[in-house]
């Protein structure tokens, strides 16, 4: 068995180490939306994960310092949107602090359970939140999928090395 190079001189675990390692991990890009008393909120997430098929559960992470957290912390329902490679601008809008995320040119509508549903995505789901698990400065939100549409056209948007990318053949 060959030792991993640098194993004995590994850097100590830090936020920078974690970020650097995960820059090398390509992740799909999603936007999570919810409805609050003051209107819709949403944010870009690369932490979307399928958890279970029976019942259908998914999870995503959200920082407790996020402007969307106060609404998500109280919401019963969320929208989950899988973005296509043609939606890099949409991903950037929902990732930008202080942006009016639901203003033009964002195309959306009120969906089931009042959840904001984005147009022209690869897939959208309406989910009922079933748990919020503390995880450092984040919460891992567990949500049960209630309904949705997985029939959008196109290829997925990915996030890798700090940039949005598409799949290559």
Coordinates of C-alpha atoms in Angstrom, one line a residue:
X1 CA 0.0 0.0 0.0
X2 CA 1.3 3.4 -1.0
X3 CA 1.0 6.3 1.5
X4 CA -0.8 9.4 0.4
X5 CA 1.7 12.1 -0.4
X6 CA 1.8 14.8 2.3
X7 CA -0.2 12.7 4.8
X8 CA 2.3 13.2 7.6
X9 CA 2.4 17.0 7.0
X10 CA -1.3 17.6 6.6
X11 CA -2.5 21.1 7.4
X12 CA -4.7 21.5 10.5
X13 CA -8.4 21.5 9.9
X14 CA -9.5 25.1 9.3
X15 CA -12.3 26.8 7.4
X16 CA -9.8 27.5 4.6
X17 CA -8.8 23.9 4.4
X18 CA -12.5 22.8 4.1
X19 CA -13.2 25.5 1.4
X20 CA -10.1 24.6 -0.5
X21 CA -10.9 20.9 -0.5
X22 CA -14.5 21.5 -1.6
X23 CA -13.5 23.8 -4.4
X24 CA -12.3 20.5 -6.0
X25 CA -15.7 18.9 -5.5
X26 CA -18.0 19.7 -8.4
X27 CA -21.6 20.2 -7.1
X28 CA -24.9 20.7 -8.7
X29 CA -26.5 24.2 -8.3
X30 CA -29.9 24.7 -6.8
X31 CA -32.0 27.6 -5.6
X32 CA -34.1 27.2 -2.5
X33 CA -37.1 29.5 -2.1
X34 CA -39.6 30.1 0.7
X35 CA -42.5 32.6 1.4
X36 CA -42.2 34.9 4.4
X37 CA -44.6 37.6 5.7
X38 CA -42.6 40.3 3.9
X39 CA -42.5 38.3 0.7
X40 CA -40.4 35.6 -1.0
X41 CA -36.8 34.7 -0.1
X42 CA -34.3 32.5 -1.8
X43 CA -30.7 31.5 -1.9
X44 CA -28.3 29.5 -4.1
X45 CA -27.2 26.1 -2.6
X46 CA -24.7 23.6 -3.7
X47 CA -25.4 21.4 -0.6
X48 CA -28.6 19.8 -2.0
X49 CA -28.7 16.0 -1.3
X50 CA -31.1 13.2 -1.8
X51 CA -31.6 11.5 1.6
X52 CA -34.3 8.9 1.3
X53 CA -36.8 7.6 -1.3
X54 CA -39.3 6.1 1.3
X55 CA -40.4 8.7 2.3
X56 CA -38.9 11.0 -0.3
X57 CA -36.6 13.3 1.7
X58 CA -33.8 15.7 0.7
X59 CA -31.5 18.0 2.6
X60 CA -29.7 21.3 2.1
X61 CA -27.6 23.5 4.3
X62 CA -28.2 27.2 5.1
X63 CA -26.0 29.6 7.1
X64 CA -27.7 31.1 10.1
X65 CA -26.3 34.4 9.1
X66 CA -28.0 34.2 5.7
X67 CA -30.7 36.8 5.0
X68 CA -33.0 33.9 4.0
X69 CA -32.5 32.0 7.3
X70 CA -35.1 33.9 9.4
X71 CA -37.8 32.9 6.9
X72 CA -36.5 29.3 6.4
X73 CA -36.3 28.9 10.1
X74 CA -40.1 29.4 10.4
X75 CA -41.3 28.2 7.0
X76 CA -43.4 25.0 6.7
X77 CA -42.7 24.7 3.0
X78 CA -39.8 25.4 0.6
X79 CA -39.2 25.2 -3.1
X80 CA -36.2 23.4 -4.5
X81 CA -35.0 24.3 -8.0
X82 CA -32.3 22.4 -9.9
X83 CA -30.7 24.9 -12.3
X84 CA -29.6 24.3 -15.8
X85 CA -26.3 25.5 -17.3
X86 CA -28.2 28.3 -19.0
X87 CA -29.0 29.8 -15.6
X88 CA -25.6 31.0 -14.3
X89 CA -26.9 34.5 -14.0
X90 CA -29.9 33.3 -11.9
X91 CA -27.5 31.3 -9.6
X92 CA -25.3 34.4 -9.2
X93 CA -28.4 36.6 -8.4
X94 CA -29.6 34.3 -5.7
X95 CA -26.0 34.0 -4.3
X96 CA -25.5 37.8 -4.1
X97 CA -26.0 39.4 -0.8
X98 CA -28.4 42.3 -0.8
X99 CA -29.8 41.6 -4.3
X100 CA -33.5 41.9 -5.1
X101 CA -33.6 38.2 -6.1
X102 CA -37.2 38.2 -7.3
X103 CA -37.1 41.4 -9.4
X104 CA -36.8 41.3 -13.2
X105 CA -35.3 39.4 -14.9
X106 CA -36.1 36.6 -12.5
X107 CA -39.2 34.8 -13.8
X108 CA -41.2 33.1 -11.1
X109 CA -44.8 32.4 -9.9
X110 CA -46.6 31.5 -6.8
X111 CA -46.7 27.7 -6.6
X112 CA -48.4 25.1 -4.4
X113 CA -48.4 26.0 -0.7
X114 CA -47.5 29.6 -1.7
X115 CA -43.9 28.6 -2.4
X116 CA -42.2 30.8 -5.0
X117 CA -41.5 28.5 -8.1
X118 CA -38.8 29.6 -10.6
X119 CA -39.4 29.3 -14.3
X120 CA -37.3 27.4 -16.8
X121 CA -35.4 25.2 -14.3
X122 CA -34.4 21.6 -14.9
X123 CA -36.6 20.4 -12.0
X124 CA -38.6 22.0 -9.2
X125 CA -40.0 20.4 -6.0
X126 CA -42.3 21.7 -3.3
X127 CA -41.2 20.2 0.0
X128 CA -42.5 20.2 3.6
X129 CA -39.7 20.9 6.2
X130 CA -39.5 18.1 8.7
X131 CA -36.3 19.0 10.6
X132 CA -33.7 21.6 11.1
X133 CA -30.5 20.2 12.5
X134 CA -27.8 22.5 14.0
X135 CA -24.5 22.1 12.3
X136 CA -21.9 24.7 13.4
X137 CA -22.8 28.1 11.9
X138 CA -25.4 26.4 9.6
X139 CA -28.5 24.3 9.8
X140 CA -29.1 21.2 7.8
X141 CA -32.7 21.3 6.7
X142 CA -34.5 18.0 6.1
X143 CA -37.6 18.3 3.8
X144 CA -40.1 15.8 2.5
X145 CA -40.8 16.1 -1.2
X146 CA -44.6 16.6 -1.8
X147 CA -44.8 17.3 -5.6
X148 CA -42.8 18.8 -8.4
X149 CA -41.8 18.7 -12.1
X150 CA -38.6 17.0 -13.2
X151 CA -39.1 17.6 -16.9
X152 CA -37.2 20.8 -17.6
X153 CA -34.9 20.8 -20.7
X154 CA -31.2 21.2 -20.7
X155 CA -28.1 20.1 -18.8
X156 CA -27.2 20.9 -15.2
X157 CA -25.3 23.8 -13.9
X158 CA -22.3 22.9 -11.8
X159 CA -20.1 24.7 -9.3
X160 CA -16.4 23.9 -9.3
X161 CA -13.2 25.8 -8.4
X162 CA -15.3 28.9 -7.4
X163 CA -16.9 29.1 -10.8
X164 CA -20.1 28.0 -12.5
X165 CA -19.6 25.4 -15.2
X166 CA -21.5 23.0 -17.5
X167 CA -21.0 19.4 -18.2
X168 CA -18.6 18.5 -21.0
X169 CA -19.0 15.6 -23.3

